[in-house]
Coordinates of C-alpha atoms in Angstrom, one line a residue:
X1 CA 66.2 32.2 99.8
X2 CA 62.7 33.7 99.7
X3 CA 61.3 35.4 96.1
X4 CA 59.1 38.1 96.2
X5 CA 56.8 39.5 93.4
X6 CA 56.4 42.7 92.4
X7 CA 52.7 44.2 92.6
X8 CA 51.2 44.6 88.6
X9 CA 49.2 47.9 87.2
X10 CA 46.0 45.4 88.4
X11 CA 47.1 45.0 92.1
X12 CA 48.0 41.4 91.4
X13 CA 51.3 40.1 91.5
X14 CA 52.9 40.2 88.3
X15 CA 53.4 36.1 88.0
X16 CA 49.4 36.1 87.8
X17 CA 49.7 38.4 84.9
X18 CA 51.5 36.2 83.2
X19 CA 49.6 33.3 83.6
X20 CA 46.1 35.2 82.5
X21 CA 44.4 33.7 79.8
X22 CA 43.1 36.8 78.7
X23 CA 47.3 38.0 78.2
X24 CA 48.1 34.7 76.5
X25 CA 48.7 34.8 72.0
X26 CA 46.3 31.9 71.0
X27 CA 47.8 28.9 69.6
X28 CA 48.3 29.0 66.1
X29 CA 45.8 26.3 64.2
X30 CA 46.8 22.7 62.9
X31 CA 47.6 24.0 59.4
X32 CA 49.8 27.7 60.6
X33 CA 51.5 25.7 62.8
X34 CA 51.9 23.0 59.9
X35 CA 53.6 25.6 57.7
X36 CA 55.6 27.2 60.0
X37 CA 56.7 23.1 61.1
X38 CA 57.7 23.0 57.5
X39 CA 59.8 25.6 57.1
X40 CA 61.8 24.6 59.8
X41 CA 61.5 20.7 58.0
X42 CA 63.5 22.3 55.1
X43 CA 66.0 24.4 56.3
X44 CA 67.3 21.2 58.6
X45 CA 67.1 19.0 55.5
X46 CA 69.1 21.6 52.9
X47 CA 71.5 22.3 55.9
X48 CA 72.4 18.3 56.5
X49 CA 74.9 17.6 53.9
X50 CA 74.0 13.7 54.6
X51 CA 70.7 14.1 53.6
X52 CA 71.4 16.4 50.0
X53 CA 73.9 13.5 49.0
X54 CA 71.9 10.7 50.1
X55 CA 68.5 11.3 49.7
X56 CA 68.6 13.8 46.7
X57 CA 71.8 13.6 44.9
X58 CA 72.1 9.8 45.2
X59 CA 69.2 9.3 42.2
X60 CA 70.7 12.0 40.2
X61 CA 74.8 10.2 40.4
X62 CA 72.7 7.1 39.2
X63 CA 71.2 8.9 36.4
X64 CA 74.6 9.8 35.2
X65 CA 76.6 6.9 35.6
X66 CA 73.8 4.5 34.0
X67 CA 72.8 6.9 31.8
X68 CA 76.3 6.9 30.5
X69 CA 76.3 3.0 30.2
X70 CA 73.2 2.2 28.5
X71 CA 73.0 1.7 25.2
X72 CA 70.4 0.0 22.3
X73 CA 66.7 -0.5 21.6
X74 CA 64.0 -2.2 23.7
X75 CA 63.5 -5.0 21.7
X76 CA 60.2 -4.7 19.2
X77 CA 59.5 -1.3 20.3
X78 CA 62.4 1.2 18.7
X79 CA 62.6 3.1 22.0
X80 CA 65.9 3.6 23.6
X81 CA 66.5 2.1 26.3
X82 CA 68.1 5.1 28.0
X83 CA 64.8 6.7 27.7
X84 CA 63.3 3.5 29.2
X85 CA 65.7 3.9 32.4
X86 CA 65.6 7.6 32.6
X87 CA 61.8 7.5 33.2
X88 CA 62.1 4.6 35.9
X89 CA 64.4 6.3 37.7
X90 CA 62.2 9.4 38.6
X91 CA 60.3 6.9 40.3
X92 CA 63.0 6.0 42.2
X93 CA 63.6 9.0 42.5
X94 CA 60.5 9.8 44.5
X95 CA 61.0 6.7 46.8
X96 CA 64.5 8.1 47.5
X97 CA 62.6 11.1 48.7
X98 CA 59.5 10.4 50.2
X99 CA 60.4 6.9 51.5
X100 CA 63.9 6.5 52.2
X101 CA 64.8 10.0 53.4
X102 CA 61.4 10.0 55.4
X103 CA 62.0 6.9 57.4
X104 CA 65.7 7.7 58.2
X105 CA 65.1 11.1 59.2
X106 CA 61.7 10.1 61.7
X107 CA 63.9 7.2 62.9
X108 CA 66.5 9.3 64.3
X109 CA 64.4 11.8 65.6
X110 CA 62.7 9.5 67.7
X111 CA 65.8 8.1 69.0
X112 CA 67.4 11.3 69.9
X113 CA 64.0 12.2 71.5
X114 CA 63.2 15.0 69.3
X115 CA 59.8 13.2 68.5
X116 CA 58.9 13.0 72.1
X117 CA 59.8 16.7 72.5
X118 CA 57.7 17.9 69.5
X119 CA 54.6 15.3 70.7
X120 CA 54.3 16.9 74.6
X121 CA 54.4 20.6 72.9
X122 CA 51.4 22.8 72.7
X123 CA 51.6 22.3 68.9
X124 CA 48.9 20.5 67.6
X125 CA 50.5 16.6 66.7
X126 CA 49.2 17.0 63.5
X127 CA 51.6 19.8 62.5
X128 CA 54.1 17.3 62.4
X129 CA 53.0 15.3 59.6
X130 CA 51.7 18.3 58.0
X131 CA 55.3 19.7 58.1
X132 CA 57.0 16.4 56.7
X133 CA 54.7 16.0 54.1
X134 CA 55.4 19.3 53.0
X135 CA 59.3 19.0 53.1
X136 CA 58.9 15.7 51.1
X137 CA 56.8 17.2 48.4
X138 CA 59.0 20.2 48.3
X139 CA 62.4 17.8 47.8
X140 CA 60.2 15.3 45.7
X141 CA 59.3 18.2 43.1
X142 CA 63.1 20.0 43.8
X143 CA 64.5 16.2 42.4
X144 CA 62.0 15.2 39.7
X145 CA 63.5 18.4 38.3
X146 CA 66.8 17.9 38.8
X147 CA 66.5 14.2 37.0
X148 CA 64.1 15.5 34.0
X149 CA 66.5 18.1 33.4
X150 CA 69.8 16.4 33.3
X151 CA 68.0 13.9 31.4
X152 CA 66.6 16.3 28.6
X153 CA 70.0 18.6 28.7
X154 CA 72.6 15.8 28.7
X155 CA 70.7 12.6 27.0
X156 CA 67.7 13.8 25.2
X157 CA 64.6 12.2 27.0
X158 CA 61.5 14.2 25.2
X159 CA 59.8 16.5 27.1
X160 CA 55.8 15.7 27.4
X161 CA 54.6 16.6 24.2
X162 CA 50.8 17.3 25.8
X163 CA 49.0 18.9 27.9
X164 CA 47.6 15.6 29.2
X165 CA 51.0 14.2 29.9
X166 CA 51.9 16.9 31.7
X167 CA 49.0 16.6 33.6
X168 CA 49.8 12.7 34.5
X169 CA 53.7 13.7 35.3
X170 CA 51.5 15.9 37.9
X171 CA 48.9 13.4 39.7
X172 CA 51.6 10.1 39.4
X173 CA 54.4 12.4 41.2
X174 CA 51.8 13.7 43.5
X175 CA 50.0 10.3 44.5
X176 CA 53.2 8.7 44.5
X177 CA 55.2 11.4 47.0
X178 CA 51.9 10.9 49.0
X179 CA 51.5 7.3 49.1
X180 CA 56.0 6.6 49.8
X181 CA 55.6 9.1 52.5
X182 CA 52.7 7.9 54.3
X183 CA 54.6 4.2 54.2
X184 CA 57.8 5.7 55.6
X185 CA 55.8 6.9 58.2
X186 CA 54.4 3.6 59.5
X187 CA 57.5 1.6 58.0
X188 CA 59.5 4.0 60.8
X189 CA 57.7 2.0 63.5
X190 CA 60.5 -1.1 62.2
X191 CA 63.5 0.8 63.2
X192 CA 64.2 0.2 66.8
X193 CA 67.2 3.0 66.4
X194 CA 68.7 5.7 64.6
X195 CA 72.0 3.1 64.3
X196 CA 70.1 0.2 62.2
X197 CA 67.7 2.8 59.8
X198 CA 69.9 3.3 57.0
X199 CA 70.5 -0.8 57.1
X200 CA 66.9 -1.5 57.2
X201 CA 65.5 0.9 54.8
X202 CA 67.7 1.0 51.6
X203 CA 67.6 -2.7 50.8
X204 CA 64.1 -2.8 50.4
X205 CA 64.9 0.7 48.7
X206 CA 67.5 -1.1 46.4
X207 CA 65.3 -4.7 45.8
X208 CA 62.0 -2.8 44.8
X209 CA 64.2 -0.5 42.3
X210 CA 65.6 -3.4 40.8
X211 CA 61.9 -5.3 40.3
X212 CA 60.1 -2.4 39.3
X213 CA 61.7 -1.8 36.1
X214 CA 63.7 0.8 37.2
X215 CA 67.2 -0.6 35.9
X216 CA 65.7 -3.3 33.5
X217 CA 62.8 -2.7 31.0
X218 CA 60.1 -4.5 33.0
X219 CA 58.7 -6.7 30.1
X220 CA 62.4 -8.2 30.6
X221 CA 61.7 -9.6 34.1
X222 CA 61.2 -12.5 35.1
X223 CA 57.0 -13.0 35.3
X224 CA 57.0 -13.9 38.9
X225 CA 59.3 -10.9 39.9
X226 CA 57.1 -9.0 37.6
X227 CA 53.8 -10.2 39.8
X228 CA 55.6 -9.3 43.1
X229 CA 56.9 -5.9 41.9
X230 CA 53.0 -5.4 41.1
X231 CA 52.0 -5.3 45.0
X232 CA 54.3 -2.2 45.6
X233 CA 53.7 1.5 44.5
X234 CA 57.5 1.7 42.3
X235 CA 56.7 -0.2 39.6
X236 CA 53.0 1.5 39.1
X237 CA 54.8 5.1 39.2
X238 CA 57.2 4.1 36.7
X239 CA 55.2 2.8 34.5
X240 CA 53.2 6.1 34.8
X241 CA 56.8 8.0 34.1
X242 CA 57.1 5.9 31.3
X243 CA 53.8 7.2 29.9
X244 CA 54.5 10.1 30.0
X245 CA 58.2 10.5 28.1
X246 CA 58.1 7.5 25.9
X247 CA 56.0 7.1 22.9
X248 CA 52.8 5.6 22.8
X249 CA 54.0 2.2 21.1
X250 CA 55.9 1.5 23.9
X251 CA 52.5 0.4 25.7
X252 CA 52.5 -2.9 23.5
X253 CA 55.1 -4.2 25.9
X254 CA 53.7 -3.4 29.2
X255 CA 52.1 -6.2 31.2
X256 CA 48.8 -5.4 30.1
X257 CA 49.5 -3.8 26.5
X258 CA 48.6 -0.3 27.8
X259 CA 49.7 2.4 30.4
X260 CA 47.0 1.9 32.8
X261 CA 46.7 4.6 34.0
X262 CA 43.6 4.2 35.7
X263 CA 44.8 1.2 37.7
X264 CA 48.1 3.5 38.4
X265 CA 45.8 6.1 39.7
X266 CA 43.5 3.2 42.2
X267 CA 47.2 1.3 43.7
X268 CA 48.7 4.7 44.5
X269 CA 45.3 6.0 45.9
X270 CA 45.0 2.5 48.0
X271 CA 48.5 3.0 48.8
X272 CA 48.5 6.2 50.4
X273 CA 44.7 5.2 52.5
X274 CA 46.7 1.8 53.8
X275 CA 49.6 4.0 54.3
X276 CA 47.6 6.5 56.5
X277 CA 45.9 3.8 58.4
X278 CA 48.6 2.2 58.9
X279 CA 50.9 5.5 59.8
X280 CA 47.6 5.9 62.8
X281 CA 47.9 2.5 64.0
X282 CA 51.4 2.0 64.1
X283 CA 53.4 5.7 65.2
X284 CA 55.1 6.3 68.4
X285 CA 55.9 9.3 69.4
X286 CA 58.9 8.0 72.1
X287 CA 61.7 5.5 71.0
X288 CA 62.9 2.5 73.3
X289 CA 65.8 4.6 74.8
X290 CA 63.5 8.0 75.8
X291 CA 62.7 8.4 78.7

C-alpha cells in the first residue's frame, strides 16, 4: 500500500507542516504544567473510593470511636485527655495524608507503569512532584478540617484562642504536609510492587502513631520510646497541635517543660531537606516489572 501526501498552502507536503517548529504550541513551563498535573492529581484521588476511606476518612473514624472512649484528666495538668488525643490525631492525620496515601498511590503507579509513561512525556519531570505535592496539601488541609471540626462540633476541643496559634496551626501543618510527603516520596523506592505497599507502609504508619503521643499522652511513655519517637517528624507535629488547642499549663509535662516550638520548626525543616535529598537520590521513574 503506498501513502501519498497532499501538497500544503506552502508547496510542502502537509506532514512537514505539521512537524514545523514555527506551527508547534510551546510547552507549557514546570509550574503550568505543575497545576494543570494537579488537577488531574485530585480528581483521581476524590474519584477512588479506596483512597477517601483510607487515606482521609480513616483518621476521622478514629477520631470518633476514641473520642467516644476516652475519658479523665492528664494527670497534674487538669486537661482532658480527649483534648490531648484530639490534637495528636491531626498529626496523624497529616501522615495519613501526605505519607501513607503518598507512598501507596506512587507505588502503584510505578507498577502499573503510569510513572514510566508520565517520565518519557514532554512534561517537564518536575510537574510531577509539583502536582502531588499539591494534591497532598489540598487533602492535608481538606482533613485537618474535617478532624478540627468534628472535634470542636461533637467534643468541644477549643478553637485557637490567638492569632499566634493560628499562625502555628498554619506553619506545623504546612512543614509537616511538606516534610511526610517528601519521605513518602523516597520511602516509595522500598516497595517493590503495588501488591506489598499497603503492608509495608501502614505499620510504620500505625508504630510511629502509637509512640508519638498520638493515642497516649506522651509524658506517659515509656522514656526510651519517648527518645525514639523524637527522631521522626509525628511526635514534633503533635506536640505542635497540642500547642495550639490545649492550654498553656499543659507545657509543664512535655519533655522539655515547653512547646518548643522552635525545635518543632528546625526537625520538620530538616525533615523535609533529608526528605528532598533523599526523594533525588533514591526515585525511579520504572518499576521491576516495566518494560
Amino acid at each position: 500500500m503506498t501513502t501519498t501526501t497532499e501538497p500544503s498552502a506552502s508547496g510542502r507536503p502537509a506532514t512537514a507542516a505539521r512537524r514545523d517548529p514555527a506551527t508547534q504550541r510551546p510547552m507549557p513551563g514546570m509550574w503550568r504544567a505543575g497545576l494543570a498535573r494537579s488537577s488531574v492529581e485530585l480528581k483521581a484521588f476524590f474519584r477512588n473510593k479506596q483512597s477517601l476511606i483510607f487515606t482521609l476518612l480513616f483518621p476521622v473514624l478514629l477520631l470518633l470511636v476514641f473520642g467516644s472512649i476516652f475519658s479523665g484528666t492528664v494527670k497534674g495538668t487538669g486537661t482532658d485527655v480527649k483534648q490531648v488525643f484530639m490534637a495528636g490525631i491531626i498529626a496523624a492525620g497529616v501522615m495519613s495524608t501526605a505519607f501513607s496515601g503518598l507512598a501507596i498511590s506512587i507505588a502503584i503507579e510505578r507498577d502499573t507503569g503510569t510513572v514510566r509513561r508520565l517520565g518519557i512525556t514532554p512534561m517537564p519531570k518536575s510537574a510531577y512532584f509539583i502536582g502531588k505535592l499539591i494534591r497532598v496539601i489540598v487533602t492535608a488541609v481538606l482533613e485537618t478540617v474535617l478532624l478540627v471540626g468534628i472535634a470542636v462540633l461533637l467534643f468541644g476541643l477549643p478553637l485557637p484562642s490567638t492569632a499566634t496559634r493560628w499562625a502555628t496551626l498554619g506553619w506545623d501543618l504546612g512543614l509537616g504536609t511538606i516534610a511526610c510527603s517528601l519521605i513518602a516520596v523516597a520511602y516509595s523506592a522500598l516497595i517493590p510492587n503495588s501488591r506489598s505497599a499497603a503492608a509495608i507502609v501502614t505499620p510504620v504508619f500505625m508504630v510511629l502513631q502509637f509512640i508519638s503521643g498520638v493515642f497516649f499522652p506522651f509524658n506517659q511513655l515509656p522514656s526510651w520510646m519517648q527518645g525514639v519517637a523524637a527522631l521522626f517528624p509525628v511526635k514534633w507535629m503533635a506536640q505542635g497541635f497540642r500547642s495550639v488547642f490545649l492550654p498553656d499549663s499543659f507545657a509543664v509535662v512535655e519533655p522539655a517543660g515547653s512547646w518548643e516550638l522552635g525545635r518543632i520548626a528546625l526537625v520538620l525543616a530538616l525533615w523535609a531537606l533529608g526528605g528532598a535529598v533523599l526523594s533525588a537520590l533514591t526515585f525511579r521513574w520504572r518499576g521491576p516489572r516495566v518494560n
